[in-house]
Amino acid sequence: MKKDMKKSKSDNSNYSMETRLLLGKDFTEKWDFSHHVTAPISSSTTFRLDSVDRGARGFMQFGNIEDFIEDPIFIYDRLGEPNKDILEENLAFAEEGESAVTFATGMGAISAIMGILTKSNDEVIAHNTMYGCTISLFNNWYPRYNIRVIYTNLTNKENLVENITEKTKVIYFETPSNPNLDIIDIKAVRKIIDIENQKRDDANKIYIVIDNTFSTPYCQRPIKFGADFVVHSLTKGIGGFGTDMGGVVIGPKKFKGMLLLYRKDFGAVLSTKAAWAILTYGLPTVALRQKKQIETAQKIAEYLEKHPKIEFVNYPGLKSYKHHEVAKKQMLDFEGNFAPGSIIYVVLKGNNPAESKENGSKFMDYIAENAYTLTLAVSLGHSRTLIEHPASMTHSVIPAEELESRAIDPGGVRIAIGLENADDIISDIEKSLEII
Ligand SMILES: *Cc1c(COP(=O)(O)O)cnc(C)c1O
């Protein structure tokens, strides 16, 4: 790479985050941006080494993560290549964290951060409501490694204090949680862990890991409130269009080497084509999309809340929502405005849980067949509005008798708002509710 590469045009720190996310970093040591407007896709799994010495220096660089590498030497895609590396710089910037490492999927990212922070005999404290595959990872695989996961309701901080033991190594949660949108006070968790960590030496600290997928960095930056690490499924709101899978861990620079080593050896590497799409279309438009989706979600949540066939609506933007006040403290856009996200959780009325579940199924089946603006599908953060039934789809790993303790209603419906006109979505929902 040439040394006379163009440096950053000017100090851009006075521009809004909306603009800075759209344009990205206009200088990177990973690519010659003097001549490309959009980063090209790197389609090379391996890289020419001019000499054995260059190869040796490349491997040395991989082991020693420096602040700024003047002359990055790429060796092999699984170790690092320009598209992922540029995306990582921009994701760390968006989350206001020090460094980022991408993975093939959100689950790849979650298993990597948990993989480097835990070992046999350790304990993890996790919120009782989370993404189904994260629960599956903890329940189906961690017993093999003798890692114990204690689930508790972290919206009540007493539950955290009570469950900490000397074996505790990680506090893990989503806020808002998938699918029911529990909000956990990040600062309050930080405070409790700080007190506990004072008693521990450096090798034994407890780390806080937050899955920020539901918010995207536009609506919440947990590191600012005390999280050590943030993970994302890039497949969702950051990717934004439902075309590519990806995941990322963002956190302190000193862990970057371990995360890269884990990725290299376990192999969940983000493909260059996916990295390129997320870098080119997803991240630059996240502010634009989230803004519109929040506006629509607020309108739909308010509509649903008043509907006679609806039992209750969980949406952080609703004043009636029990976690509204906590959400207002930490779900903030880059200008500090309340940004309650684009996901709504709703439960239909019924005389008993079975009837409520049946009404939910009827409603969704009608939508699957008739609604133009709503699609029955898992995933979220998409340009299209997606609706799904957690108890039988994304959270089917949870046995029926455990649903209640995990605060998932048998008839709960998750709506992930897209970019359609809000009134069109409301009109489709209205017609679909009429048939119940
Ligand atoms: C989808 C999702 C994941 C997993 O991401 P994949 O990219 O599908 O592996 C993790 N956490 C949350 C909250 C999710 O919604």
Coordinates of C-alpha atoms and ligand atoms in Angstrom, one line a residue:
M1 CA 0.0 0.0 0.0
K2 CA 1.4 3.4 -0.9
K3 CA 2.6 5.7 1.8
D4 CA 1.3 8.8 0.1
M5 CA -2.3 7.7 0.3
K6 CA -4.7 10.5 0.9
K7 CA -5.4 11.2 4.5
S8 CA -8.7 12.3 5.9
K9 CA -10.0 15.3 4.0
S10 CA -10.6 17.4 7.1
D11 CA -11.6 17.0 10.6
N12 CA -15.2 15.8 10.3
S13 CA -16.1 15.6 13.9
N14 CA -18.4 18.6 13.7
Y15 CA -20.7 16.8 11.3
S16 CA -23.8 14.9 12.5
M17 CA -23.6 11.2 13.1
E18 CA -26.3 10.8 10.4
T19 CA -23.9 12.2 7.9
R20 CA -20.8 10.5 9.3
L21 CA -22.5 7.1 9.2
L22 CA -23.6 7.7 5.6
L23 CA -20.2 8.6 4.4
G24 CA -18.2 6.4 6.7
K25 CA -14.6 7.1 7.4
D26 CA -13.2 8.9 4.4
F27 CA -9.7 7.6 5.1
T28 CA -8.6 4.1 6.0
E29 CA -5.2 2.5 6.0
K30 CA -7.0 -0.6 4.6
W31 CA -7.7 0.7 1.2
D32 CA -6.7 3.3 -1.3
F33 CA -9.7 5.6 -1.1
S34 CA -8.0 8.3 -3.1
H35 CA -9.4 6.7 -6.2
H36 CA -12.4 4.7 -5.2
V37 CA -15.7 6.3 -4.2
T38 CA -17.2 3.1 -3.0
A39 CA -15.0 0.4 -1.6
P40 CA -14.5 -2.4 -4.2
I41 CA -15.3 -6.0 -3.2
S42 CA -12.2 -8.0 -2.3
S43 CA -12.6 -11.4 -3.9
S44 CA -9.3 -12.8 -3.0
T45 CA -9.0 -15.5 -0.3
T46 CA -5.2 -15.3 -0.3
F47 CA -2.8 -12.4 -0.8
R48 CA 0.5 -12.3 -2.7
L49 CA 3.5 -11.9 -0.4
D50 CA 6.5 -10.1 -2.0
S51 CA 9.0 -11.9 0.2
V52 CA 9.2 -14.4 3.1
D53 CA 10.0 -11.4 5.3
R54 CA 6.7 -9.8 4.3
G55 CA 4.9 -13.0 5.2
A56 CA 6.6 -13.1 8.5
R57 CA 5.7 -9.5 9.3
G58 CA 2.1 -10.2 8.3
F59 CA 1.8 -13.1 10.8
M60 CA 3.4 -10.8 13.5
Q61 CA 0.9 -8.1 12.8
F62 CA -1.9 -10.6 13.3
G63 CA -0.7 -11.5 16.7
N64 CA -0.1 -7.9 17.8
I65 CA -3.0 -5.5 17.3
E66 CA -1.6 -2.0 17.1
D67 CA -3.6 1.2 17.1
F68 CA -2.7 2.0 13.6
I69 CA -0.9 -0.2 11.1
E70 CA 0.8 1.9 8.5
D71 CA 1.3 -0.9 6.1
P72 CA -1.3 -3.6 6.7
I73 CA -0.2 -7.0 5.3
F74 CA -3.1 -9.2 4.3
I75 CA -2.3 -13.0 4.3
Y76 CA -5.5 -15.0 4.1
D77 CA -9.2 -14.1 4.3
R78 CA -9.9 -15.9 7.5
L79 CA -7.2 -13.8 9.3
G80 CA -8.5 -10.5 7.8
E81 CA -9.0 -8.7 4.5
P82 CA -9.9 -5.1 3.5
N83 CA -13.8 -5.3 3.3
K84 CA -14.2 -6.8 6.8
D85 CA -11.5 -4.6 8.2
I86 CA -13.1 -1.4 6.9
L87 CA -16.6 -2.5 8.1
E88 CA -15.1 -3.2 11.5
E89 CA -13.6 0.3 11.8
N90 CA -17.0 1.8 10.9
L91 CA -19.0 -0.5 13.3
A92 CA -16.7 0.4 16.2
F93 CA -17.2 4.1 15.3
A94 CA -21.0 3.7 15.2
E95 CA -21.1 2.0 18.6
E96 CA -18.6 4.4 20.1
G97 CA -16.4 1.5 21.1
E98 CA -12.7 0.9 20.7
S99 CA -12.6 -1.9 18.3
A100 CA -14.7 -4.4 16.4
V101 CA -14.4 -8.0 15.1
T102 CA -16.9 -9.3 12.6
F103 CA -18.3 -12.8 12.3
A104 CA -20.3 -14.9 9.8
T105 CA -23.5 -14.5 11.8
G106 CA -24.8 -13.0 15.0
M107 CA -24.5 -16.4 16.6
G108 CA -20.9 -16.6 15.5
A109 CA -20.3 -13.3 17.3
I110 CA -22.1 -14.4 20.5
S111 CA -20.3 -17.7 20.7
A112 CA -16.9 -16.0 20.1
I113 CA -17.3 -13.4 22.9
M114 CA -18.6 -16.0 25.3
G115 CA -15.8 -18.3 24.1
I116 CA -13.0 -15.9 25.0
L117 CA -14.5 -14.8 28.4
T118 CA -15.5 -18.1 29.9
K119 CA -13.9 -21.5 30.7
S120 CA -14.9 -24.7 32.4
N121 CA -16.3 -24.1 36.0
D122 CA -17.3 -20.5 35.3
E123 CA -20.8 -19.1 35.7
V124 CA -22.8 -16.8 33.5
I125 CA -25.8 -14.8 34.7
A126 CA -28.3 -14.1 31.9
H127 CA -31.6 -12.5 31.6
N128 CA -34.4 -15.0 31.4
T129 CA -35.8 -13.7 28.1
M130 CA -33.5 -13.8 25.1
Y131 CA -33.1 -14.8 21.5
G132 CA -34.0 -18.5 21.1
C133 CA -30.6 -19.6 19.6
T134 CA -28.7 -17.8 22.4
I135 CA -30.7 -19.9 24.9
S136 CA -30.0 -23.0 22.8
L137 CA -26.3 -22.2 22.8
F138 CA -26.2 -21.9 26.5
N139 CA -28.5 -24.9 27.3
N140 CA -27.4 -27.4 24.6
W141 CA -23.7 -26.8 24.5
Y142 CA -22.4 -25.1 27.7
P143 CA -23.2 -28.1 30.0
R144 CA -20.5 -30.0 27.9
Y145 CA -17.9 -27.4 28.9
N146 CA -19.2 -27.3 32.5
I147 CA -20.2 -23.6 32.1
R148 CA -23.3 -22.9 34.2
V149 CA -25.8 -20.3 33.0
I150 CA -28.1 -18.9 35.7
Y151 CA -31.2 -17.2 34.2
T152 CA -32.9 -14.5 36.2
N153 CA -35.0 -11.5 35.7
L154 CA -32.5 -8.7 35.4
T155 CA -35.1 -5.9 35.2
N156 CA -35.0 -6.3 39.0
K157 CA -31.4 -5.6 40.1
E158 CA -31.8 -7.5 43.4
N159 CA -31.9 -10.7 41.2
L160 CA -28.4 -9.8 39.9
V161 CA -26.9 -9.2 43.3
E162 CA -28.4 -12.4 44.7
N163 CA -26.9 -14.6 41.9
I164 CA -23.3 -13.4 41.8
T165 CA -20.9 -15.9 43.1
E166 CA -17.1 -16.0 42.9
K167 CA -17.4 -18.1 39.8
T168 CA -19.5 -15.5 37.9
K169 CA -17.6 -14.2 34.8
V170 CA -20.2 -12.8 32.5
I171 CA -23.5 -10.9 32.8
Y172 CA -25.3 -11.4 29.5
F173 CA -28.5 -9.8 28.3
E174 CA -30.4 -8.1 25.5
T175 CA -32.1 -4.8 26.0
P176 CA -34.7 -4.5 24.7
S177 CA -35.0 -8.3 24.9
N178 CA -36.2 -10.6 22.1
P179 CA -39.2 -11.0 21.7
N180 CA -41.0 -9.2 24.6
L181 CA -38.9 -6.0 24.9
D182 CA -37.9 -6.1 28.5
I183 CA -35.6 -3.2 29.3
I184 CA -32.7 -3.7 31.6
D185 CA -31.1 -0.6 33.2
I186 CA -27.5 -0.8 31.9
K187 CA -26.1 1.8 34.3
A188 CA -27.6 -0.1 37.3
V189 CA -26.0 -3.3 36.2
R190 CA -22.6 -1.5 35.8
K191 CA -22.8 -0.1 39.3
I192 CA -23.3 -3.6 40.8
I193 CA -20.5 -5.1 38.8
D194 CA -18.1 -2.3 39.6
I195 CA -18.6 -3.0 43.4
E196 CA -18.0 -6.7 42.8
N197 CA -15.0 -6.2 40.6
Q198 CA -13.3 -4.1 43.2
K199 CA -12.8 -7.3 45.2
R200 CA -11.3 -9.1 42.3
D201 CA -7.9 -9.2 40.5
D202 CA -7.6 -8.4 36.8
A203 CA -7.8 -12.0 35.7
N204 CA -11.1 -12.5 37.5
K205 CA -13.2 -9.5 36.5
I206 CA -16.8 -9.9 35.6
Y207 CA -17.7 -8.6 32.1
I208 CA -21.0 -7.2 30.9
V209 CA -22.0 -8.3 27.4
I210 CA -25.1 -6.8 25.7
D211 CA -26.8 -7.9 22.5
N212 CA -27.8 -4.6 21.0
T213 CA -29.4 -6.1 17.9
F214 CA -32.9 -4.8 18.6
S215 CA -31.8 -1.2 19.0
T216 CA -29.0 -0.8 16.4
P217 CA -26.4 1.8 17.3
Y218 CA -28.8 4.4 16.1
C219 CA -31.1 3.9 19.1
Q220 CA -28.7 2.9 21.8
R221 CA -24.9 2.7 22.5
P222 CA -24.6 0.4 25.5
I223 CA -20.8 0.9 26.0
K224 CA -21.5 4.5 27.0
F225 CA -23.7 3.3 29.8
G226 CA -21.3 0.7 31.1
A227 CA -21.3 -2.4 28.8
D228 CA -17.9 -3.9 28.3
F229 CA -18.9 -5.6 25.0
V230 CA -21.7 -5.2 22.5
V231 CA -22.7 -7.9 20.1
H232 CA -25.0 -7.5 17.0
S233 CA -26.6 -9.7 14.5
L234 CA -25.7 -7.6 11.4
T235 CA -28.3 -9.7 9.6
K236 CA -31.0 -7.5 11.2
G237 CA -31.2 -3.7 11.5
I238 CA -27.6 -2.9 10.6
G239 CA -27.7 -5.0 7.4
G240 CA -31.2 -3.6 7.0
F241 CA -32.4 -5.2 3.7
G242 CA -32.4 -8.9 4.6
T243 CA -29.8 -9.9 2.0
D244 CA -26.7 -10.9 4.0
M245 CA -25.9 -12.5 7.3
G246 CA -23.3 -11.2 9.7
G247 CA -22.3 -10.6 13.3
V248 CA -20.0 -8.3 15.3
V249 CA -18.4 -8.0 18.7
I250 CA -17.4 -4.4 19.7
G251 CA -15.3 -3.8 22.8
P252 CA -12.0 -2.8 24.3
K253 CA -9.0 -3.0 22.0
K254 CA -7.1 -5.3 24.3
F255 CA -9.5 -8.1 23.5
K256 CA -9.3 -7.7 19.7
G257 CA -6.4 -10.1 19.3
M258 CA -8.2 -12.9 21.2
L259 CA -11.3 -12.4 19.2
L260 CA -9.4 -12.5 15.9
L261 CA -7.6 -15.7 17.1
Y262 CA -11.0 -17.2 18.0
R263 CA -12.4 -16.3 14.6
K264 CA -9.3 -17.7 12.8
D265 CA -9.5 -21.0 14.7
F266 CA -13.2 -21.6 15.0
G267 CA -13.7 -20.2 11.5
A268 CA -17.0 -18.2 11.6
V269 CA -15.6 -15.6 9.2
L270 CA -17.8 -12.9 7.6
S271 CA -17.7 -13.3 3.8
T272 CA -16.3 -10.4 1.9
K273 CA -19.4 -10.0 -0.2
A274 CA -21.6 -9.8 2.9
A275 CA -19.1 -7.3 4.5
W276 CA -19.2 -5.2 1.4
A277 CA -23.0 -5.1 1.2
I278 CA -23.3 -4.1 4.9
L279 CA -20.6 -1.5 4.5
T280 CA -22.1 -0.1 1.3
Y281 CA -25.9 -0.3 1.9
G282 CA -26.6 -1.3 5.5
L283 CA -24.6 0.8 7.9
P284 CA -24.7 4.1 5.8
T285 CA -28.6 4.0 5.8
V286 CA -29.2 2.8 9.4
A287 CA -30.0 6.3 10.7
L288 CA -32.4 7.1 7.8
R289 CA -34.2 3.7 8.2
Q290 CA -34.4 3.7 11.9
K291 CA -35.8 7.2 12.1
K292 CA -38.6 6.3 9.7
Q293 CA -39.2 2.9 11.4
I294 CA -39.4 4.5 14.9
E295 CA -42.0 7.0 13.7
T296 CA -44.1 4.2 12.1
A297 CA -43.6 1.9 15.1
Q298 CA -44.8 4.6 17.5
K299 CA -47.9 5.2 15.4
I300 CA -48.7 1.5 15.1
A301 CA -48.1 0.8 18.8
E302 CA -50.5 3.6 19.8
Y303 CA -53.1 2.3 17.4
L304 CA -52.8 -1.3 18.7
E305 CA -52.9 -0.1 22.3
K306 CA -56.4 1.3 21.8
H307 CA -57.7 -1.6 19.8
P308 CA -60.4 -3.6 21.7
K309 CA -59.0 -7.0 20.5
I310 CA -55.6 -6.3 22.0
E311 CA -54.7 -7.4 25.5
F312 CA -51.5 -5.4 25.8
V313 CA -48.7 -3.9 23.7
N314 CA -45.0 -3.8 24.8
Y315 CA -43.2 -0.9 23.0
P316 CA -40.6 1.2 24.8
G317 CA -42.1 4.4 23.2
L318 CA -45.5 3.9 24.9
K319 CA -46.0 5.9 28.1
S320 CA -48.1 3.0 29.4
Y321 CA -45.3 0.5 29.0
K322 CA -43.8 -0.6 32.4
H323 CA -40.2 -0.1 31.2
H324 CA -40.9 3.3 29.4
E325 CA -38.9 5.4 32.0
V326 CA -35.8 3.1 31.9
A327 CA -35.9 3.0 28.1
K328 CA -36.0 6.8 28.0
K329 CA -32.7 7.0 29.9
Q330 CA -30.7 4.8 27.6
M331 CA -32.4 4.4 24.2
L332 CA -31.1 7.6 22.7
D333 CA -30.1 8.6 19.2
F334 CA -26.9 10.4 18.4
E335 CA -28.5 13.7 19.2
G336 CA -29.9 12.5 22.6
N337 CA -33.5 12.1 21.4
F338 CA -35.5 9.2 22.7
A339 CA -35.3 6.4 20.1
P340 CA -37.5 3.5 21.1
G341 CA -36.7 1.2 18.2
S342 CA -38.7 -0.6 15.5
I343 CA -40.0 -3.7 17.2
I344 CA -43.4 -4.2 18.8
Y345 CA -44.6 -7.1 20.9
V346 CA -48.4 -7.6 21.2
V347 CA -50.7 -10.1 22.8
L348 CA -54.2 -10.6 21.5
K349 CA -57.2 -11.0 23.9
G350 CA -58.7 -14.3 24.7
N351 CA -60.6 -15.8 27.6
N352 CA -57.6 -18.0 28.4
P353 CA -54.0 -18.5 27.2
A354 CA -55.1 -21.1 24.7
E355 CA -57.7 -18.8 23.1
S356 CA -55.3 -15.9 23.0
K357 CA -52.8 -18.2 21.2
E358 CA -55.5 -19.3 18.8
N359 CA -56.5 -15.7 18.1
G360 CA -52.8 -14.9 17.5
S361 CA -52.5 -17.8 15.0
K362 CA -55.6 -16.8 13.1
F363 CA -54.4 -13.2 12.9
M364 CA -51.0 -14.2 11.5
D365 CA -52.4 -16.8 9.1
Y366 CA -54.8 -14.2 7.7
I367 CA -51.8 -11.8 7.3
A368 CA -49.7 -14.5 5.6
E369 CA -52.4 -14.9 3.0
N370 CA -53.8 -11.4 2.6
A371 CA -51.7 -8.6 3.9
Y372 CA -49.5 -6.8 1.3
T373 CA -47.5 -4.8 3.8
L374 CA -46.8 -7.5 6.4
T375 CA -44.9 -10.7 5.8
L376 CA -45.1 -13.7 8.0
A377 CA -41.4 -14.4 8.5
V378 CA -38.7 -14.5 11.2
S379 CA -36.0 -11.9 11.4
L380 CA -36.3 -8.1 11.9
G381 CA -34.8 -4.8 11.1
H382 CA -35.7 -5.4 7.4
S383 CA -37.0 -2.9 4.9
R384 CA -40.2 -5.0 4.9
T385 CA -42.5 -5.3 8.0
L386 CA -42.1 -8.9 9.3
I387 CA -44.5 -10.5 11.8
E388 CA -43.9 -13.8 13.6
H389 CA -45.1 -16.0 16.5
P390 CA -42.2 -16.4 19.0
A391 CA -43.6 -19.3 21.0
S392 CA -43.8 -21.6 17.9
M393 CA -41.0 -20.0 15.8
T394 CA -37.9 -18.1 17.1
H395 CA -38.4 -19.3 20.7
S396 CA -39.6 -22.8 20.0
V397 CA -36.5 -24.1 21.8
I398 CA -38.2 -23.1 25.1
P399 CA -40.5 -25.8 26.5
A400 CA -44.1 -24.8 26.8
E401 CA -44.0 -25.0 30.6
E402 CA -41.0 -22.6 30.7
L403 CA -42.7 -19.9 28.5
E404 CA -44.3 -18.2 31.5
S405 CA -41.1 -17.9 33.6
R406 CA -39.4 -16.4 30.5
A407 CA -42.2 -13.9 30.1
I408 CA -43.2 -15.1 26.7
D409 CA -46.9 -15.3 26.1
P410 CA -48.2 -18.4 24.2
G411 CA -50.2 -15.9 22.0
G412 CA -47.5 -13.2 21.8
V413 CA -46.9 -11.7 18.3
R414 CA -43.7 -9.9 17.4
I415 CA -44.0 -7.2 14.7
A416 CA -40.7 -5.8 13.2
I417 CA -41.6 -2.6 11.4
G418 CA -40.2 -1.9 8.0
L419 CA -40.2 1.0 5.6
E420 CA -43.7 0.9 4.3
N421 CA -46.2 3.7 4.7
A422 CA -47.5 3.6 8.3
D423 CA -51.2 4.0 7.3
D424 CA -50.9 1.1 4.8
I425 CA -49.6 -1.2 7.6
I426 CA -52.4 -0.1 10.0
S427 CA -55.0 -0.7 7.3
D428 CA -53.7 -4.3 6.8
I429 CA -53.6 -4.9 10.6
E430 CA -57.1 -3.5 10.9
K431 CA -58.5 -5.9 8.3
S432 CA -56.6 -8.8 9.9
L433 CA -57.9 -8.1 13.4
E434 CA -61.5 -8.0 12.1
I435 CA -61.5 -11.7 11.4
I436 CA -60.9 -12.7 15.0
Ligands
LIG1 C1 -31.2 -12.8 15.0 C2 -30.6 -12.5 16.4 C3 -29.4 -13.1 16.7 C4 -28.7 -14.1 15.9 O1 -28.2 -13.5 14.7 P1 -27.9 -14.4 13.4 O2 -27.3 -13.4 12.5 O3 -29.2 -15.0 12.9 O4 -26.9 -15.5 13.8 C5 -28.9 -12.8 18.0 N1 -29.5 -12.0 18.8 C6 -30.7 -11.4 18.5 C7 -31.4 -10.5 19.4 C8 -31.3 -11.6 17.2 O5 -32.4 -11.1 16.9

